[in-house]
CSV table of C-alpha atoms in Angstrom, one decimal:
chain,number,residue,atom,x,y,z
A,15,MET,CA,59.4,99.7,-19.7
A,16,GLY,CA,60.1,101.3,-22.8
A,17,ALA,CA,59.4,104.3,-23.7
A,18,ILE,CA,56.6,106.3,-26.3
A,19,VAL,CA,56.8,108.2,-28.4
A,20,GLN,CA,53.4,110.5,-28.4
A,21,LEU,CA,53.2,113.7,-30.9
A,22,THR,CA,50.2,115.9,-31.5
A,23,ALA,CA,48.5,116.4,-35.2
A,24,GLN,CA,50.5,119.3,-35.0
A,25,HIS,CA,53.9,117.5,-35.3
A,26,VAL,CA,52.9,115.9,-37.7
A,27,LEU,CA,50.8,117.0,-39.5
A,28,GLU,CA,51.1,118.5,-43.9
A,29,PRO,CA,48.8,119.3,-46.2
A,30,VAL,CA,48.8,116.2,-48.2
A,31,GLY,CA,50.1,116.8,-51.2
A,32,GLN,CA,49.4,115.0,-54.6
A,33,GLU,CA,50.0,111.9,-56.0
A,34,PRO,CA,53.8,110.4,-55.3
A,35,ALA,CA,55.7,111.0,-58.1
A,36,GLY,CA,55.8,107.5,-60.4
A,37,ALA,CA,52.0,106.8,-58.4
A,38,GLU,CA,49.1,105.5,-60.2
A,39,SER,CA,46.0,104.3,-59.5
A,40,SER,CA,45.4,100.3,-58.5
A,41,GLY,CA,43.4,99.2,-61.2
A,42,ALA,CA,46.0,101.0,-63.8
A,43,GLU,CA,45.8,98.5,-67.0
A,44,LEU,CA,48.2,95.3,-68.0
A,45,THR,CA,48.1,97.7,-71.6
A,46,GLY,CA,50.6,99.0,-73.6
A,47,THR,CA,53.6,96.2,-72.8
A,48,GLY,CA,55.2,96.4,-76.8
A,49,LEU,CA,55.2,92.6,-77.1
A,50,THR,CA,55.7,90.9,-81.0
A,51,SER,CA,56.4,87.3,-82.3
A,52,THR,CA,59.1,88.9,-84.0
A,53,GLY,CA,62.6,90.9,-83.2
A,54,LEU,CA,62.3,91.6,-79.6
A,55,THR,CA,65.9,91.4,-79.0
A,56,SER,CA,67.2,90.6,-75.2
A,57,THR,CA,67.1,94.6,-74.7
A,58,GLY,CA,63.9,95.1,-75.4
A,59,LEU,CA,62.9,92.0,-73.7
A,60,THR,CA,64.6,93.4,-70.8
A,61,SER,CA,62.8,96.2,-70.7
A,62,THR,CA,58.5,94.2,-71.7
A,63,VAL,CA,59.5,92.4,-68.4
A,64,ALA,CA,60.4,95.5,-66.1
A,65,ARG,CA,57.8,97.6,-67.3
A,66,LEU,CA,55.0,94.4,-67.0
A,67,ARG,CA,57.1,93.5,-63.5
A,68,ALA,CA,55.5,97.1,-62.1
A,69,GLN,CA,52.7,97.3,-64.0
A,70,VAL,CA,51.7,94.3,-61.8
A,71,GLU,CA,53.3,95.8,-59.1
A,72,ARG,CA,50.7,98.6,-59.2
A,73,VAL,CA,47.5,96.3,-59.4
A,74,GLN,CA,48.8,94.7,-56.3
A,75,GLY,CA,50.3,97.2,-54.8
A,76,ARG,CA,52.8,95.9,-53.2
A,77,ARG,CA,56.4,95.5,-54.9
A,78,LEU,CA,57.0,92.2,-56.0
A,79,ASP,CA,60.3,91.3,-54.1
A,80,ALA,CA,59.4,93.1,-51.0
A,81,PRO,CA,59.5,90.7,-48.1
A,82,VAL,CA,56.3,90.6,-45.3
A,83,LEU,CA,56.5,91.8,-41.7
A,84,PRO,CA,56.3,89.1,-40.0
A,85,VAL,CA,53.3,89.0,-37.3
A,86,HIS,CA,53.0,85.7,-34.7
A,87,PRO,CA,52.5,82.0,-36.1
A,88,ALA,CA,48.8,82.1,-34.6
A,89,LEU,CA,48.1,85.0,-36.5
A,90,ALA,CA,50.5,83.9,-40.3
A,91,ALA,CA,47.8,81.4,-41.7
A,92,LEU,CA,44.7,84.3,-41.8
A,93,LEU,CA,47.3,86.9,-43.9
A,94,PRO,CA,48.0,86.6,-47.5
A,95,GLY,CA,52.1,86.0,-48.2
A,96,GLY,CA,52.0,84.3,-44.0
A,97,GLY,CA,52.6,88.2,-43.2
A,98,LEU,CA,51.5,92.0,-43.5
A,99,GLN,CA,52.8,93.3,-47.5
A,100,PRO,CA,53.8,96.6,-48.0
A,101,GLY,CA,52.5,99.0,-49.4
A,102,ALA,CA,48.6,97.1,-48.6
A,103,ALA,CA,46.0,98.4,-46.3
A,104,TYR,CA,43.8,95.8,-43.5
A,105,SER,CA,40.5,96.0,-42.0
A,106,LEU,CA,40.3,95.4,-38.7
A,107,PRO,CA,37.5,95.0,-35.9
A,108,ARG,CA,38.0,97.4,-32.5
A,109,SER,CA,39.8,94.8,-31.2
A,110,THR,CA,43.1,96.3,-29.1
A,111,SER,CA,44.5,93.1,-27.9
A,112,LEU,CA,44.5,92.1,-32.4
A,113,LEU,CA,46.3,94.9,-33.5
A,114,LEU,CA,48.7,94.9,-30.4
A,115,ALA,CA,49.2,91.5,-31.7
A,116,LEU,CA,50.5,92.1,-35.5
A,117,LEU,CA,52.6,95.1,-34.6
A,118,ALA,CA,54.3,93.1,-31.7
A,119,LEU,CA,57.0,91.0,-34.1
A,120,PRO,CA,57.4,94.8,-36.7
A,121,THR,CA,58.5,96.4,-34.2
A,122,GLN,CA,60.2,93.2,-32.0
A,123,SER,CA,62.7,93.0,-35.9
A,124,GLY,CA,62.9,96.3,-36.0
A,125,SER,CA,60.2,98.1,-37.2
A,126,TRP,CA,58.3,101.9,-36.7
A,127,CYS,CA,54.6,101.7,-35.9
A,128,GLY,CA,52.2,104.7,-35.6
A,129,VAL,CA,48.9,104.9,-34.0
A,130,VAL,CA,46.4,107.5,-34.8
A,131,GLY,CA,43.5,108.1,-33.1
A,132,MET,CA,43.4,105.6,-30.4
A,133,PRO,CA,43.4,108.0,-26.8
A,134,ARG,CA,43.3,104.8,-24.6
A,135,LEU,CA,45.3,102.7,-26.0
A,136,GLY,CA,46.9,101.4,-23.2
A,137,ALA,CA,51.3,100.5,-22.8
A,138,GLU,CA,51.5,98.2,-20.2
A,139,ALA,CA,48.8,96.5,-22.1
A,140,ALA,CA,50.7,97.3,-25.7
A,141,GLU,CA,54.3,95.4,-23.1
A,142,ALA,CA,53.1,92.4,-22.5
A,143,LEU,CA,51.3,91.2,-25.6
A,144,GLY,CA,55.0,92.4,-27.4
A,145,VAL,CA,54.6,95.5,-28.7
A,146,ASP,CA,58.5,96.9,-28.4
A,147,LEU,CA,57.8,100.3,-27.2
A,148,SER,CA,60.8,102.4,-27.5
A,149,ARG,CA,59.9,101.8,-31.2
A,150,LEU,CA,55.6,103.1,-30.9
A,151,VAL,CA,54.7,106.5,-31.9
A,152,LEU,CA,51.8,107.6,-30.2
A,153,VAL,CA,49.0,110.0,-31.8
A,154,PRO,CA,46.4,110.7,-29.6
A,155,ASP,CA,43.8,113.0,-31.5
A,156,PRO,CA,44.2,113.3,-35.0
A,157,GLY,CA,41.6,115.4,-35.5
A,158,ALA,CA,38.9,115.7,-38.0
A,159,ARG,CA,42.3,115.7,-40.3
A,160,TRP,CA,42.9,112.4,-39.4
A,161,LEU,CA,43.3,111.1,-42.7
A,162,ALA,CA,45.7,113.4,-43.6
A,163,VAL,CA,48.1,112.7,-40.5
A,164,THR,CA,48.0,109.3,-41.8
A,165,ALA,CA,49.5,110.4,-44.9
A,166,THR,CA,52.0,112.1,-43.2
A,167,VAL,CA,52.6,109.2,-40.3
A,168,ALA,CA,53.4,106.9,-43.2
A,169,GLU,CA,55.8,108.5,-45.6
A,170,VAL,CA,58.1,108.2,-43.1
A,171,LEU,CA,56.6,104.9,-40.8
A,172,PRO,CA,57.0,101.4,-42.3
A,173,VAL,CA,53.6,100.6,-40.1
A,174,VAL,CA,50.5,102.8,-38.7
A,175,ALA,CA,46.8,102.2,-37.4
A,176,VAL,CA,43.9,103.9,-37.2
A,177,ARG,CA,40.9,104.2,-36.7
A,178,PRO,CA,39.1,106.6,-38.3
A,179,SER,CA,36.3,109.2,-36.8
A,180,GLY,CA,35.0,109.4,-39.8
A,181,ARG,CA,33.5,108.7,-43.2
A,182,ALA,CA,36.9,109.6,-46.0
A,183,PRO,CA,36.1,110.5,-49.6
A,184,ASP,CA,37.2,109.0,-52.5
A,185,GLY,CA,40.3,110.3,-54.0
A,186,GLU,CA,41.9,111.5,-50.4
A,187,VAL,CA,41.6,107.0,-49.9
A,188,ALA,CA,43.5,106.8,-53.6
A,189,ARG,CA,45.9,109.2,-52.8
A,190,LEU,CA,46.7,106.8,-49.8
A,191,ALA,CA,47.0,104.5,-51.5
A,192,ALA,CA,49.6,105.4,-53.6
A,193,ARG,CA,51.7,106.8,-51.2
A,194,LEU,CA,51.6,103.9,-49.4
A,195,ARG,CA,52.5,102.1,-51.6
A,196,ASP,CA,55.6,104.5,-53.0
A,197,ARG,CA,56.6,105.0,-49.1
A,198,GLY,CA,56.3,100.6,-49.4
A,199,ALA,CA,54.7,101.1,-45.6
A,200,VAL,CA,51.7,98.7,-43.9
A,201,LEU,CA,47.7,100.1,-42.9
A,202,LEU,CA,46.0,98.8,-40.1
A,203,VAL,CA,42.9,100.1,-39.7
A,204,GLN,CA,40.3,99.3,-37.3
A,205,GLY,CA,37.2,99.5,-39.8
A,206,PRO,CA,35.7,99.0,-43.4
A,207,TRP,CA,38.5,100.2,-46.2
A,208,PRO,CA,38.5,100.1,-49.5
A,209,GLN,CA,40.3,97.6,-51.3
A,210,ALA,CA,41.5,95.6,-48.9
A,211,GLU,CA,44.7,92.7,-48.5
A,212,ALA,CA,42.6,91.1,-45.8
A,213,ALA,CA,39.3,91.4,-43.8
A,214,LEU,CA,39.8,90.2,-40.0
A,215,GLU,CA,37.1,90.0,-38.1
A,216,VAL,CA,36.8,88.6,-34.0
A,217,GLY,CA,34.7,86.3,-32.7
A,218,GLU,CA,33.2,83.3,-30.9
A,219,PRO,CA,35.2,84.7,-26.8
A,220,VAL,CA,34.9,82.3,-24.3
A,221,TRP,CA,37.2,83.8,-21.2
A,222,GLU,CA,39.3,81.1,-18.6
A,223,GLY,CA,39.8,80.8,-14.9
A,224,VAL,CA,36.2,81.4,-13.8
A,225,GLY,CA,33.8,80.3,-12.4
A,226,ARG,CA,30.5,79.9,-10.6
A,227,GLY,CA,30.8,83.3,-9.1
A,228,HIS,CA,34.4,83.1,-8.1
A,229,GLY,CA,38.1,82.9,-9.9
A,230,TYR,CA,40.8,85.3,-12.5
A,231,LEU,CA,40.0,86.3,-15.9
A,232,ALA,CA,43.7,83.4,-17.5
A,233,GLY,CA,42.8,84.2,-20.9
A,234,ARG,CA,40.8,84.6,-23.6
A,235,GLU,CA,40.2,81.7,-26.4
A,236,VAL,CA,38.2,83.5,-30.0
A,237,THR,CA,37.9,82.0,-33.7
A,238,LEU,CA,39.8,84.7,-36.0
A,239,THR,CA,38.3,85.3,-39.5
A,240,ALA,CA,40.1,86.6,-43.1
A,241,SER,CA,38.7,86.9,-45.7
A,242,SER,CA,40.7,88.4,-49.0
A,243,ARG,CA,40.4,88.9,-52.5
A,244,ARG,CA,42.4,86.5,-53.1
A,245,TRP,CA,41.6,83.6,-51.5
A,246,PRO,CA,38.1,81.3,-52.8
A,247,ARG,CA,36.7,81.7,-49.0
A,248,PRO,CA,37.7,82.5,-45.6
A,249,ARG,CA,39.9,81.4,-43.1
A,250,ARG,CA,39.7,80.4,-39.9
A,251,ALA,CA,42.1,80.1,-36.9
A,252,ARG,CA,40.4,79.5,-33.2
A,253,VAL,CA,43.4,81.5,-31.0
A,254,MET,CA,44.4,82.6,-27.2
A,255,LEU,CA,44.1,86.4,-27.5
A,256,PRO,CA,45.8,86.8,-24.4
A,257,ASP,CA,47.0,83.9,-23.1
A,258,ALA,CA,47.3,82.9,-19.6
A,259,ALA,CA,50.4,85.1,-19.8
A,260,GLY,CA,48.7,88.0,-21.3
A,261,HIS,CA,50.1,87.0,-25.1
A,262,VAL,CA,48.5,86.1,-28.3
A,263,SER,CA,49.4,81.4,-29.0
A,264,ALA,CA,47.6,79.2,-30.7
A,265,THR,CA,45.2,77.0,-29.0
A,266,PRO,CA,44.9,73.0,-30.1
A,267,GLU,CA,42.1,71.3,-31.5
A,268,GLN,CA,40.3,70.4,-29.0
A,269,ALA,CA,38.4,66.8,-29.5
A,270,ARG,CA,35.3,66.5,-29.4
A,271,PRO,CA,32.9,65.4,-26.5
A,272,VAL,CA,31.4,62.2,-27.1
A,273,GLN,CA,27.8,61.6,-26.7
A,274,PRO,CA,26.0,58.4,-25.0
A,275,VAL,CA,23.9,57.1,-27.9
A,276,ARG,CA,20.1,56.5,-27.0
A,277,PRO,CA,18.8,54.4,-30.1
A,278,VAL,CA,14.6,53.0,-30.2
A,279,ASP,CA,14.3,48.9,-29.7
A,280,VAL,CA,12.3,48.7,-33.0
A,281,GLU,CA,10.2,45.2,-31.6
A,282,THR,CA,9.4,47.1,-27.8
A,283,ARG,CA,9.4,50.2,-28.6
A,284,SER,CA,12.1,51.1,-25.3
A,285,VAL,CA,14.5,53.0,-25.1
A,286,TYR,CA,17.7,52.0,-24.4
A,287,PRO,CA,22.0,53.1,-23.7
A,288,LEU,CA,24.0,52.3,-26.2
A,289,GLU,CA,27.9,53.4,-24.7
A,290,ALA,CA,29.3,55.5,-27.8
A,291,ARG,CA,32.9,54.5,-29.6
A,292,ALA,CA,35.7,56.5,-30.9
A,293,VAL,CA,36.0,56.0,-34.3
A,294,GLY,CA,39.9,55.4,-35.3
């Protein structure tokens, strides 16, 4: 088992200052582009495109050319862009398995991840779901200033997960969002979060391996639902979380069982069975 870096709030806490230089509100408008129908030189066009690009990046909350951080293929279709967008925040349920599944590939690909405010997170469970413990930093008890601790960790780590211990003021949330955009960090929040890139939910759990009063839990099948302002409707996927090996995996579509049909004979008013035939 790899080593975990565990810190206290005193090691990471620093006052949250003003917005990073160049950071603006996510509600920035595409104004002042300087586009005119005449007199636009190649230099002016380059400058205009650069300003447009910068403003679009501020509106979207991420760099347009920034590659996404990878996630497991079973989860990729549930996230805009197929991965975790630098500078974006994601709203998650209080599911440790889902959180660890999202952290697995980023740590394996070399990204450091921080987890704030989750003292019961188990190292063995994290490693079983694929998290590289040598790139995991834990701040189990950030205290009342959990948001300031999270913002500080986001200064140095590309992925930060947090379980809020209270409501965050709107101004502090806006400053944290600006810091994420400036640093290109990803924020995973266990709970609702304003302006989240996507919100994930876990439902319809079914455990495998349990018989009538006996057996061992071998895997859990769940439905993941993802909502995003970039999609017209939510997306759903059925996955094993965890599967028999303790990992996350896609669930193959199961054919629905064909139910016998028992129509009523109009002449005799009797019911007779009719074999159901599968339609090709």
